[in-house]
Short mmCIF file of C-alpha atoms and ligand atoms in Angstrom, two decimals:
data_model
loop_
_atom_site.label_atom_id
_atom_site.label_comp_id
_atom_site.label_asym_id
_atom_site.label_seq_id
_atom_site.Cartn_x
_atom_site.Cartn_y
_atom_site.Cartn_z
CA MET A 1 -78.30 -160.10 -118.23
CA VAL A 2 -78.43 -157.51 -121.04
CA LYS A 3 -81.31 -157.95 -123.46
CA VAL A 4 -79.72 -158.50 -126.84
CA PRO A 5 -81.73 -157.11 -129.75
CA ALA A 6 -82.29 -159.59 -132.59
CA GLY A 7 -79.78 -159.51 -135.42
CA VAL A 8 -76.85 -157.87 -133.61
CA GLY A 9 -74.97 -161.11 -133.08
CA PRO A 10 -73.56 -163.68 -135.50
CA ARG A 11 -75.84 -166.38 -136.87
CA TYR A 12 -73.56 -169.31 -136.06
CA PRO A 13 -71.62 -170.40 -132.97
CA GLN A 14 -67.98 -169.40 -132.99
CA VAL A 15 -64.69 -171.14 -132.29
CA VAL A 16 -62.24 -168.41 -131.32
CA ILE A 17 -58.54 -169.13 -131.64
CA LEU A 18 -56.95 -166.46 -129.50
CA VAL A 19 -53.22 -166.22 -130.17
CA GLY A 20 -51.37 -164.16 -127.57
CA ALA A 21 -53.96 -165.34 -125.04
CA THR A 22 -51.88 -164.59 -121.96
CA GLY A 23 -50.65 -161.18 -123.14
CA ASP A 24 -51.54 -157.72 -121.92
CA LEU A 25 -54.31 -157.00 -124.44
CA ALA A 26 -55.90 -160.43 -124.02
CA ARG A 27 -56.03 -160.05 -120.25
CA ARG A 28 -57.21 -156.43 -120.22
CA LYS A 29 -59.71 -156.46 -123.06
CA LEU A 30 -60.14 -159.64 -125.10
CA LEU A 31 -60.90 -162.23 -122.42
CA PRO A 32 -63.24 -159.91 -120.47
CA GLY A 33 -64.83 -158.84 -123.78
CA LEU A 34 -65.37 -162.40 -125.03
CA PHE A 35 -66.78 -163.31 -121.64
CA HIS A 36 -69.31 -160.48 -121.84
CA LEU A 37 -70.32 -161.31 -125.42
CA ALA A 38 -70.76 -165.01 -124.66
CA ASN A 39 -72.38 -164.51 -121.28
CA SER A 40 -74.88 -161.86 -122.38
CA GLY A 41 -76.20 -163.91 -125.26
CA PHE A 42 -74.67 -161.89 -128.11
CA ILE A 43 -73.17 -165.08 -129.59
CA PRO A 44 -75.22 -168.26 -130.04
CA GLY A 45 -72.28 -170.35 -128.77
CA CYS A 46 -68.60 -169.71 -128.24
CA ARG A 47 -65.54 -171.81 -127.48
CA ILE A 48 -62.14 -170.24 -127.06
CA ILE A 49 -58.81 -171.92 -127.69
CA GLY A 50 -56.02 -169.87 -126.13
CA MET A 51 -52.54 -170.05 -127.64
CA SER A 52 -49.30 -168.40 -126.60
CA LEU A 53 -45.61 -169.05 -126.08
CA ASP A 54 -46.34 -170.04 -122.47
CA ASP A 55 -46.14 -173.76 -121.88
CA MET A 56 -49.18 -174.23 -119.68
CA ASP A 57 -52.17 -176.54 -119.47
CA VAL A 58 -55.83 -175.62 -119.73
CA GLU A 59 -56.25 -175.30 -115.98
CA ALA A 60 -53.44 -172.76 -115.80
CA PHE A 61 -55.02 -170.86 -118.70
CA ARG A 62 -58.37 -170.84 -116.91
CA ALA A 63 -56.60 -169.33 -113.90
CA VAL A 64 -55.17 -166.59 -116.16
CA ALA A 65 -58.64 -165.91 -117.55
CA ARG A 66 -60.25 -165.85 -114.11
CA GLN A 67 -57.68 -163.37 -112.87
CA ALA A 68 -58.15 -161.23 -116.00
CA LEU A 69 -61.91 -161.05 -115.38
CA ASP A 70 -61.44 -160.23 -111.71
CA GLU A 71 -58.92 -157.53 -112.47
CA PHE A 72 -60.20 -155.95 -115.67
CA SER A 73 -63.86 -156.75 -116.27
CA THR A 74 -66.11 -153.78 -115.60
CA ARG A 75 -68.97 -156.16 -114.78
CA LYS A 76 -69.29 -158.63 -111.92
CA THR A 77 -68.94 -162.36 -112.68
CA THR A 78 -71.12 -164.81 -110.74
CA ASP A 79 -69.86 -168.33 -109.97
CA ASP A 80 -72.31 -169.90 -112.43
CA GLU A 81 -71.30 -167.51 -115.19
CA TRP A 82 -67.64 -168.23 -114.54
CA ARG A 83 -68.18 -172.02 -114.59
CA ALA A 84 -69.90 -171.79 -117.98
CA PHE A 85 -67.14 -169.59 -119.39
CA ALA A 86 -64.34 -171.73 -117.92
CA ALA A 87 -65.85 -174.82 -119.56
CA SER A 88 -65.66 -173.07 -122.94
CA LEU A 89 -61.90 -172.46 -122.64
CA ASP A 90 -59.17 -174.68 -124.00
CA TYR A 91 -55.45 -174.08 -124.40
CA VAL A 92 -52.76 -175.16 -126.87
CA PRO A 93 -49.18 -173.86 -126.48
CA LEU A 94 -47.75 -172.53 -129.74
CA SER A 95 -44.91 -175.05 -129.45
CA ALA A 96 -47.43 -177.93 -129.74
CA GLY A 97 -47.79 -177.26 -133.47
CA PRO A 98 -50.59 -177.32 -136.07
CA GLU A 99 -51.76 -180.93 -135.57
CA VAL A 100 -52.57 -180.43 -131.90
CA LEU A 101 -54.32 -177.15 -132.69
CA LYS A 102 -56.33 -178.81 -135.42
CA ALA A 103 -57.47 -181.55 -133.04
CA ALA A 104 -58.50 -178.96 -130.42
CA ALA A 105 -60.45 -176.97 -133.03
CA GLU A 106 -62.25 -180.12 -134.20
CA ARG A 107 -63.17 -180.98 -130.62
CA ALA A 108 -64.58 -177.49 -130.12
CA GLU A 109 -66.56 -177.63 -133.36
CA ARG A 110 -68.03 -181.05 -132.57
CA SER A 111 -69.39 -179.67 -129.31
CA PHE A 112 -71.77 -177.45 -131.28
CA ASN A 113 -73.49 -180.25 -133.16
CA GLY A 114 -74.03 -178.12 -136.23
CA GLU A 115 -72.69 -175.38 -138.41
CA CYS A 116 -70.21 -172.96 -136.87
CA ARG A 117 -67.56 -170.39 -137.83
CA ARG A 118 -63.94 -169.81 -136.83
CA LEU A 119 -62.50 -166.53 -135.65
CA HIS A 120 -58.73 -166.24 -135.35
CA TYR A 121 -57.59 -163.33 -133.20
CA LEU A 122 -53.89 -162.52 -133.55
CA SER A 123 -52.84 -160.44 -130.58
CA VAL A 124 -49.14 -160.87 -131.25
CA PRO A 125 -46.20 -158.58 -132.14
CA PRO A 126 -45.80 -157.79 -135.86
CA ASN A 127 -42.90 -160.19 -136.42
CA ALA A 128 -44.89 -163.11 -134.96
CA ALA A 129 -47.98 -162.61 -137.13
CA LEU A 130 -46.89 -164.37 -140.32
CA PRO A 131 -45.59 -167.56 -138.65
CA VAL A 132 -48.96 -167.83 -136.88
CA VAL A 133 -50.81 -167.29 -140.16
CA ARG A 134 -48.79 -170.10 -141.74
CA MET A 135 -49.53 -172.38 -138.80
CA LEU A 136 -53.27 -171.73 -139.18
CA GLY A 137 -52.89 -172.71 -142.83
CA GLU A 138 -51.05 -175.92 -141.89
CA ALA A 139 -53.75 -176.74 -139.35
CA ASN A 140 -56.27 -176.37 -142.17
CA LEU A 141 -58.31 -173.77 -140.31
CA ILE A 142 -58.79 -171.24 -143.11
CA GLU A 143 -62.17 -172.32 -144.40
CA ARG A 144 -65.20 -170.77 -142.70
CA SER A 145 -62.85 -168.48 -140.85
CA ARG A 146 -62.13 -164.81 -140.34
CA ILE A 147 -58.97 -163.37 -138.92
CA ILE A 148 -58.59 -160.28 -136.76
CA MET A 149 -55.14 -158.72 -137.01
CA GLU A 150 -53.78 -156.31 -134.44
CA LYS A 151 -51.75 -153.28 -135.45
CA PRO A 152 -49.15 -152.17 -136.33
CA PHE A 153 -49.73 -153.44 -139.87
CA GLY A 154 -46.10 -153.25 -140.88
CA ILE A 155 -43.64 -150.57 -139.87
CA ASP A 156 -43.42 -148.71 -143.19
CA LEU A 157 -44.74 -148.89 -146.74
CA ALA A 158 -42.50 -151.76 -147.93
CA SER A 159 -43.20 -153.96 -144.91
CA SER A 160 -46.96 -153.36 -145.02
CA VAL A 161 -47.13 -154.19 -148.74
CA SER A 162 -45.15 -157.36 -148.08
CA LEU A 163 -47.29 -158.28 -145.04
CA ASN A 164 -50.49 -157.81 -147.02
CA SER A 165 -49.26 -159.87 -149.95
CA LYS A 166 -48.12 -162.74 -147.68
CA LEU A 167 -51.42 -162.62 -145.82
CA HIS A 168 -53.27 -162.85 -149.11
CA GLU A 169 -51.45 -166.09 -149.90
CA VAL A 170 -53.43 -167.66 -147.05
CA PHE A 171 -56.54 -165.53 -146.46
CA ASP A 172 -58.75 -163.63 -148.90
CA GLU A 173 -59.02 -159.90 -148.19
CA GLU A 174 -62.72 -160.44 -147.23
CA GLN A 175 -61.57 -162.71 -144.39
CA ILE A 176 -59.10 -160.20 -142.95
CA PHE A 177 -60.24 -157.76 -140.26
CA ARG A 178 -57.53 -155.22 -139.39
CA ILE A 179 -58.70 -153.93 -136.07
CA ASP A 180 -58.37 -150.34 -134.92
CA HIS A 181 -60.13 -150.20 -131.60
CA PHE A 182 -60.61 -146.42 -131.75
CA LEU A 183 -63.20 -147.01 -134.48
CA GLY A 184 -65.07 -149.31 -132.10
CA LYS A 185 -65.50 -146.53 -129.57
CA GLU A 186 -69.10 -145.29 -129.46
CA PRO A 187 -68.15 -141.62 -129.73
CA ALA A 188 -66.06 -142.29 -132.86
CA GLN A 189 -69.14 -143.73 -134.57
CA ASN A 190 -71.12 -140.85 -133.17
CA ILE A 191 -69.02 -138.52 -135.34
CA LEU A 192 -70.74 -140.10 -138.34
CA ALA A 193 -74.17 -139.73 -136.75
CA PHE A 194 -73.47 -136.15 -135.76
CA ARG A 195 -72.20 -135.16 -139.18
CA PHE A 196 -74.58 -136.98 -141.44
CA ALA A 197 -77.84 -137.23 -139.47
CA ASN A 198 -78.18 -133.48 -138.89
CA GLY A 199 -78.78 -130.68 -141.33
CA LEU A 200 -77.29 -128.18 -138.91
CA PHE A 201 -73.58 -128.95 -138.93
CA GLU A 202 -72.69 -130.49 -142.26
CA PRO A 203 -73.10 -127.19 -144.19
CA ILE A 204 -70.40 -125.56 -142.03
CA TRP A 205 -68.08 -128.58 -142.05
CA ASN A 206 -65.48 -127.13 -144.39
CA ARG A 207 -62.70 -124.63 -144.96
CA ASN A 208 -65.10 -121.67 -145.20
CA PHE A 209 -66.13 -122.01 -141.56
CA ILE A 210 -63.49 -124.12 -139.86
CA ASP A 211 -60.13 -122.60 -138.96
CA HIS A 212 -58.36 -125.76 -137.78
CA VAL A 213 -58.92 -129.13 -136.11
CA GLN A 214 -57.09 -130.76 -133.21
CA ILE A 215 -57.10 -134.47 -132.47
CA ASP A 216 -55.47 -134.72 -129.08
CA VAL A 217 -54.93 -137.97 -127.17
CA PRO A 218 -52.56 -137.36 -124.27
CA GLU A 219 -52.09 -140.29 -121.88
CA THR A 220 -50.88 -140.32 -118.29
CA LEU A 221 -49.93 -143.99 -118.67
CA GLY A 222 -46.32 -145.04 -118.97
CA LEU A 223 -45.28 -148.25 -120.69
CA GLY A 224 -45.92 -150.82 -118.00
CA LYS A 225 -44.48 -154.07 -119.28
CA ARG A 226 -44.59 -153.00 -122.93
CA ALA A 227 -41.13 -151.43 -123.25
CA GLY A 228 -39.93 -154.18 -125.62
CA PHE A 229 -42.84 -153.58 -128.01
CA TYR A 230 -42.75 -149.83 -127.63
CA GLU A 231 -39.01 -149.43 -128.27
CA GLN A 232 -39.60 -150.85 -131.75
CA THR A 233 -42.80 -148.93 -132.32
CA GLY A 234 -42.88 -145.45 -130.77
CA ALA A 235 -45.82 -143.07 -130.54
CA PHE A 236 -46.16 -142.40 -134.27
CA ARG A 237 -46.58 -146.05 -135.27
CA ASP A 238 -48.43 -147.04 -132.10
CA MET A 239 -51.03 -144.29 -132.15
CA VAL A 240 -50.91 -141.95 -135.15
CA VAL A 241 -50.70 -144.20 -138.22
CA THR A 242 -53.49 -146.20 -136.67
CA HIS A 243 -55.89 -144.53 -134.29
CA LEU A 244 -55.46 -140.80 -134.92
CA PHE A 245 -55.46 -141.03 -138.72
CA GLN A 246 -58.58 -143.22 -138.60
CA ILE A 247 -60.39 -140.68 -136.46
CA LEU A 248 -59.21 -137.95 -138.81
CA ALA A 249 -60.79 -139.84 -141.71
CA PHE A 250 -64.19 -139.95 -139.96
CA MET A 251 -63.88 -136.23 -139.29
CA ALA A 252 -62.86 -135.28 -142.80
CA MET A 253 -64.55 -137.72 -145.18
CA GLU A 254 -67.28 -136.83 -147.65
CA PRO A 255 -70.75 -138.28 -147.05
CA PRO A 256 -70.65 -141.96 -148.10
CA THR A 257 -73.36 -143.13 -150.48
CA SER A 258 -74.53 -145.50 -147.73
CA LEU A 259 -73.39 -146.74 -144.34
CA GLU A 260 -71.98 -149.90 -145.88
CA PRO A 261 -68.36 -151.07 -145.67
CA ILE A 262 -67.37 -150.35 -149.27
CA PRO A 263 -68.77 -146.80 -149.51
CA ILE A 264 -67.29 -145.90 -146.11
CA SER A 265 -63.85 -147.35 -146.93
CA GLU A 266 -63.90 -145.58 -150.26
CA GLU A 267 -64.55 -142.17 -148.64
CA LYS A 268 -61.92 -142.79 -145.96
CA ASN A 269 -59.40 -143.82 -148.58
CA LYS A 270 -60.11 -140.65 -150.52
CA VAL A 271 -59.17 -138.65 -147.43
CA PHE A 272 -55.93 -140.63 -147.15
CA ARG A 273 -55.22 -140.06 -150.84
CA SER A 274 -55.69 -136.31 -150.36
CA MET A 275 -53.33 -136.13 -147.40
CA LEU A 276 -50.08 -134.36 -148.15
CA PRO A 277 -46.92 -136.26 -147.19
CA ILE A 278 -45.95 -135.56 -143.56
CA GLN A 279 -42.95 -133.24 -143.54
CA PRO A 280 -40.41 -133.63 -140.72
CA SER A 281 -40.50 -129.84 -140.23
CA ASP A 282 -44.18 -130.16 -139.24
CA VAL A 283 -43.45 -132.73 -136.54
CA VAL A 284 -42.31 -132.51 -132.91
CA ARG A 285 -41.00 -135.78 -131.50
CA GLY A 286 -40.52 -136.06 -127.76
CA GLN A 287 -39.28 -138.50 -125.17
CA TYR A 288 -40.03 -138.23 -121.45
CA THR A 289 -37.03 -137.92 -119.21
CA GLY A 290 -36.34 -141.22 -117.52
CA TYR A 291 -37.55 -143.34 -120.46
CA ARG A 292 -34.01 -144.44 -121.36
CA ALA A 293 -33.48 -145.80 -117.85
CA GLU A 294 -36.51 -148.09 -118.04
CA GLU A 295 -36.09 -151.84 -118.26
CA GLY A 296 -35.90 -153.04 -121.85
CA VAL A 297 -35.07 -149.57 -123.22
CA SER A 298 -31.73 -148.71 -124.84
CA PRO A 299 -29.78 -146.01 -122.95
CA GLU A 300 -29.41 -144.22 -126.30
CA SER A 301 -32.98 -144.79 -127.44
CA GLU A 302 -34.31 -142.36 -130.05
CA THR A 303 -37.82 -143.81 -129.81
CA GLU A 304 -40.45 -141.10 -129.39
CA THR A 305 -42.90 -141.42 -126.51
CA PHE A 306 -44.63 -138.26 -127.72
CA ILE A 307 -45.52 -136.82 -131.07
CA ALA A 308 -47.30 -133.72 -132.33
CA LEU A 309 -47.72 -132.97 -136.00
CA LYS A 310 -49.49 -130.86 -138.54
CA CYS A 311 -51.28 -132.66 -141.29
CA SER A 312 -52.98 -131.24 -144.38
CA ILE A 313 -55.77 -132.63 -146.50
CA ASP A 314 -55.45 -131.08 -149.89
CA ASN A 315 -58.97 -131.32 -151.27
CA TRP A 316 -61.87 -128.94 -151.92
CA ARG A 317 -63.33 -129.26 -148.46
CA TRP A 318 -60.15 -128.91 -146.43
CA ALA A 319 -57.46 -127.10 -148.41
CA GLY A 320 -55.65 -124.68 -146.06
CA VAL A 321 -57.18 -126.10 -142.83
CA PRO A 322 -54.45 -127.55 -140.61
CA PHE A 323 -55.20 -130.71 -138.64
CA TYR A 324 -53.01 -130.86 -135.52
CA LEU A 325 -52.51 -134.28 -133.98
CA ARG A 326 -50.87 -134.96 -130.64
CA THR A 327 -50.40 -137.99 -128.41
CA GLY A 328 -47.86 -139.21 -125.91
CA LYS A 329 -47.17 -141.15 -122.75
CA ARG A 330 -46.79 -139.76 -119.23
CA LEU A 331 -48.41 -136.45 -120.06
CA GLY A 332 -50.33 -134.08 -117.81
CA GLU A 333 -53.78 -135.65 -118.26
CA GLY A 334 -55.44 -138.57 -119.98
CA GLN A 335 -57.88 -137.16 -122.57
CA ARG A 336 -59.14 -138.10 -126.02
CA ILE A 337 -60.61 -135.11 -127.72
CA ILE A 338 -61.36 -133.73 -131.12
CA SER A 339 -61.65 -129.99 -131.14
CA ILE A 340 -62.89 -127.98 -134.08
CA ALA A 341 -62.11 -124.26 -134.03
CA PHE A 342 -64.40 -122.07 -136.10
CA ARG A 343 -63.33 -118.96 -137.93
CA GLU A 344 -63.88 -115.68 -136.17
CA PRO A 345 -66.47 -113.19 -137.47
CA PRO A 346 -65.15 -110.88 -140.19
CA LYS A 347 -65.67 -107.69 -138.17
CA SER A 348 -66.42 -106.80 -134.59
CA MET A 349 -68.64 -103.92 -133.45
CA PHE A 350 -67.97 -104.66 -129.78
CA PRO A 351 -65.98 -102.03 -127.90
CA ALA A 352 -62.33 -102.64 -127.02
CA GLY A 353 -62.06 -104.59 -123.77
CA SER A 354 -65.50 -106.18 -124.14
CA GLY A 355 -63.90 -109.60 -124.17
CA VAL A 356 -64.91 -110.75 -127.65
CA GLY A 357 -62.37 -113.21 -129.00
CA ALA A 358 -60.40 -113.02 -125.74
CA GLN A 359 -61.06 -116.67 -124.94
CA GLY A 360 -60.25 -118.13 -128.32
CA PRO A 361 -62.59 -118.98 -131.19
CA ASP A 362 -65.89 -120.85 -130.97
CA HIS A 363 -65.26 -124.56 -130.61
CA LEU A 364 -67.04 -127.80 -131.12
CA THR A 365 -65.43 -130.46 -128.93
CA PHE A 366 -65.92 -134.21 -128.86
CA ASP A 367 -64.72 -136.27 -125.94
CA LEU A 368 -64.05 -139.81 -127.14
CA ALA A 369 -64.35 -141.45 -123.71
CA ASP A 370 -66.92 -144.27 -123.38
CA ALA A 371 -68.99 -141.81 -121.37
CA ALA A 372 -68.96 -139.50 -124.38
CA LYS A 373 -69.39 -135.77 -124.14
CA MET A 374 -69.77 -132.99 -126.65
CA SER A 375 -69.67 -129.25 -126.29
CA LEU A 376 -70.27 -126.18 -128.41
CA SER A 377 -68.71 -123.03 -127.03
CA PHE A 378 -69.64 -119.52 -128.07
CA TYR A 379 -69.58 -115.93 -126.84
CA GLY A 380 -72.58 -114.55 -125.00
CA LYS A 381 -73.35 -111.41 -123.08
CA ARG A 382 -72.43 -111.33 -119.43
CA PRO A 383 -75.51 -110.13 -117.43
CA GLY A 384 -75.40 -106.56 -116.17
CA PRO A 385 -74.84 -103.08 -117.58
CA GLY A 386 -72.85 -102.41 -120.75
CA MET A 387 -71.71 -105.07 -123.18
CA ARG A 388 -69.21 -107.50 -121.71
CA LEU A 389 -68.82 -110.88 -123.37
CA ASP A 390 -67.97 -114.24 -121.89
CA LYS A 391 -67.41 -117.70 -123.29
CA ALA A 392 -70.35 -119.99 -122.63
CA SER A 393 -71.04 -123.54 -123.76
CA MET A 394 -73.79 -126.00 -124.52
CA GLN A 395 -72.83 -129.49 -123.43
CA PHE A 396 -74.17 -132.95 -124.01
CA SER A 397 -73.14 -135.85 -121.84
CA MET A 398 -73.95 -139.52 -122.46
CA HIS A 399 -74.39 -139.86 -118.69
CA GLU A 400 -77.59 -137.86 -118.88
CA THR A 401 -79.24 -140.22 -121.35
CA GLY A 402 -79.26 -143.13 -118.91
CA LEU A 403 -77.97 -145.31 -121.75
CA LEU A 404 -74.38 -145.62 -120.62
CA GLY A 405 -74.95 -149.25 -119.60
CA ASP A 406 -75.72 -150.13 -123.24
CA VAL A 407 -72.27 -149.07 -124.42
CA LEU A 408 -70.29 -152.00 -125.76
CA GLU A 409 -66.60 -151.67 -125.05
CA ALA A 410 -64.69 -150.97 -128.29
CA TYR A 411 -63.16 -154.44 -128.59
CA GLU A 412 -66.48 -156.12 -127.83
CA ARG A 413 -68.20 -154.19 -130.56
CA LEU A 414 -65.51 -154.97 -133.11
CA ILE A 415 -65.19 -158.66 -132.24
CA LEU A 416 -68.95 -158.97 -132.64
CA ASP A 417 -68.81 -157.18 -136.02
CA ALA A 418 -66.02 -159.50 -137.23
CA MET A 419 -68.04 -162.55 -136.15
CA ARG A 420 -70.91 -161.18 -138.24
CA GLY A 421 -68.59 -160.48 -141.16
CA ASP A 422 -69.32 -156.74 -140.99
CA ARG A 423 -66.23 -154.83 -142.14
CA THR A 424 -67.65 -151.29 -141.80
CA LEU A 425 -65.38 -150.33 -138.90
CA PHE A 426 -62.25 -152.11 -140.09
CA THR A 427 -59.40 -150.77 -142.17
CA THR A 428 -58.40 -151.88 -145.64
CA ALA A 429 -55.02 -152.86 -147.09
CA GLU A 430 -55.22 -149.93 -149.50
CA GLY A 431 -55.92 -147.38 -146.77
CA ILE A 432 -53.10 -148.63 -144.57
CA GLU A 433 -50.59 -148.68 -147.41
CA ARG A 434 -51.46 -145.10 -148.35
CA LEU A 435 -50.96 -143.99 -144.74
CA TRP A 436 -47.48 -145.51 -144.71
CA GLN A 437 -46.79 -143.79 -148.01
CA VAL A 438 -47.68 -140.32 -146.68
CA SER A 439 -45.58 -141.08 -143.59
CA THR A 440 -42.45 -141.87 -145.61
CA PRO A 441 -40.72 -138.42 -145.44
CA LEU A 442 -41.07 -138.47 -141.65
CA LEU A 443 -39.95 -142.09 -141.27
CA GLU A 444 -36.92 -141.46 -143.48
CA ALA A 445 -35.77 -138.29 -141.73
CA PRO A 446 -37.33 -138.11 -138.26
CA PRO A 447 -36.43 -134.94 -136.34
CA PRO A 448 -34.41 -135.66 -133.17
CA VAL A 449 -36.41 -136.39 -130.03
CA ARG A 450 -36.70 -133.53 -127.53
CA PHE A 451 -37.08 -134.29 -123.86
CA TYR A 452 -40.11 -133.43 -121.78
CA ALA A 453 -40.84 -133.78 -118.11
CA PRO A 454 -43.32 -136.50 -117.12
CA GLY A 455 -46.59 -134.80 -116.21
CA SER A 456 -46.07 -131.98 -118.72
CA TRP A 457 -47.75 -131.54 -122.12
CA GLY A 458 -44.72 -132.36 -124.26
CA PRO A 459 -41.61 -130.45 -125.39
CA ASN A 460 -41.88 -126.65 -125.69
CA ALA A 461 -41.72 -126.79 -129.47
CA ILE A 462 -45.39 -127.87 -129.56
CA HIS A 463 -46.39 -124.23 -129.15
CA GLN A 464 -44.48 -123.10 -132.24
CA LEU A 465 -46.11 -125.91 -134.19
CA VAL A 466 -49.60 -124.45 -133.72
CA ALA A 467 -48.74 -120.72 -133.39
CA PRO A 468 -50.50 -118.29 -133.68
CA ARG A 469 -53.13 -120.78 -132.58
CA ALA A 470 -53.05 -122.54 -129.20
CA TRP A 471 -53.60 -126.10 -127.99
CA ARG A 472 -57.04 -126.64 -126.47
CA LEU A 473 -55.64 -128.89 -123.75
CA PRO A 474 -55.33 -128.44 -120.86
CA PHE A 475 -58.84 -126.98 -120.96
CA GLU A 476 -59.31 -123.47 -119.62
CA ARG A 477 -62.71 -124.52 -118.34
CA ALA A 478 -63.27 -128.16 -117.36
CA TRP A 479 -66.24 -130.17 -118.66
CA ARG A 480 -69.37 -129.65 -116.62
CA ASP A 481 -69.84 -132.44 -114.12
CA PRO A 482 -72.87 -134.42 -115.37
CA ASN A 483 -73.62 -135.61 -111.84
CA ARG A 484 -74.36 -132.12 -110.58
C1 BG6 B 501 -53.29 -148.86 -127.96
C2 BG6 B 501 -51.89 -148.41 -127.87
O1 BG6 B 501 -53.60 -149.28 -129.25
O2 BG6 B 501 -54.15 -147.80 -127.59
C3 BG6 B 501 -51.56 -147.97 -126.46
O3 BG6 B 501 -51.01 -149.49 -128.23
C4 BG6 B 501 -52.57 -146.92 -126.00
O4 BG6 B 501 -50.24 -147.49 -126.37
C5 BG6 B 501 -53.99 -147.40 -126.24
O5 BG6 B 501 -52.36 -146.68 -124.62
C6 BG6 B 501 -54.99 -146.30 -125.94
O6 BG6 B 501 -56.29 -146.83 -126.07
P1 BG6 B 501 -57.48 -146.37 -125.14
O7 BG6 B 501 -58.67 -147.12 -125.65
O8 BG6 B 501 -57.10 -146.71 -123.74
O9 BG6 B 501 -57.58 -144.89 -125.34
#
């Protein structure tokens, strides 16, 4: 069992009401994550009430949970551990209504013999969220509770304002945790450490030294069983308004006055306020060939499965520095990188043909995988006579620290933070509404989707978007293998 340092977990036992408990996210991440948190002693006590549209009993739900652990948990489950977890599970179908839920919650709370807290986790599609919120209100489960909401938080400015105001009729803003799991990834938080714990990089973190930034999250995955959700959502709402813009804020924000939720949100919101509205002419929307033939997809679908865009932050630090964002399904490789390209030197004394500048500018690259990596590339002299230059790099890999086993999966980290009431890594209503506002020109006049072949890097127009610059991915030189 992992040794849990004091103070990282919540003070009180938790009753978790997991709505959408049989869905994809619950099976892949939430049930395995809750199991790990409960089993490793992060939480002083935990009971989980699953809810979903499926009419099943608690035994059937336990079978779903067991299968989810077997299939998706990265850690092995012993029989004893499973028995303890299974005993903490209960199930109430959504059709049973608030009274039955209330009774189940009371039973769970009584089992703790003392003070406890409630955590509602809504892993449901956007149109199902408000009815569930109302049901929680009717079941009288608002007191002593926090609620984690899954994205997308609305589909545009008007719907997000309306969602937030209806939510506030039931929950106070302090109780609402809008989750963006990219912010729970260790390497995303490491951006803050890297920027603000070192005197070396922060002085060059601005328009005088940085030429442009790329946030690139290609996926090889298709849609699996999510076509219904995805048809309504598309790559921009699924990935950019949430994950990529949040990462951009960590990259671009000013130093917060402290690492507390309010100062951090304030600096992130300032970045969002400085963002210029996204112009359709700065966007390439793509759809992989074959998407329209998939089950649950309209044969005339205009939903984008790929998006690349240029985004500008019009403030003192970043004016004139383009941020290029790209993500999509069924692309050539699965990667999550941030790449910072530095300006080239003002003059070169190296002879023609020496190779200086031939392999692009110096780069700082972050890999946002759980096994995080970082690299700084630069030109150096190739050994031998004369002056020939080659690109070299210094690389850091989390593998080499021996601490990889301590990494909490993003959802685990964020669930634990919500249980502790720590909002540092969660997004605010104001921030989200501003992001929808800057997205309005694009949402109102989206450019037509262009087709791309599965396994490629998107439609050809992506190259014009960044010209005369070039996309970092696919990498010219792969990461060094940390095992060698
Ligand atoms: C989810 C999106 O939020 O993030 C998915 O809905 C996407 O479409 C996923 O595949 C990517 O997350 P990760 O952690 O696997 O990079």
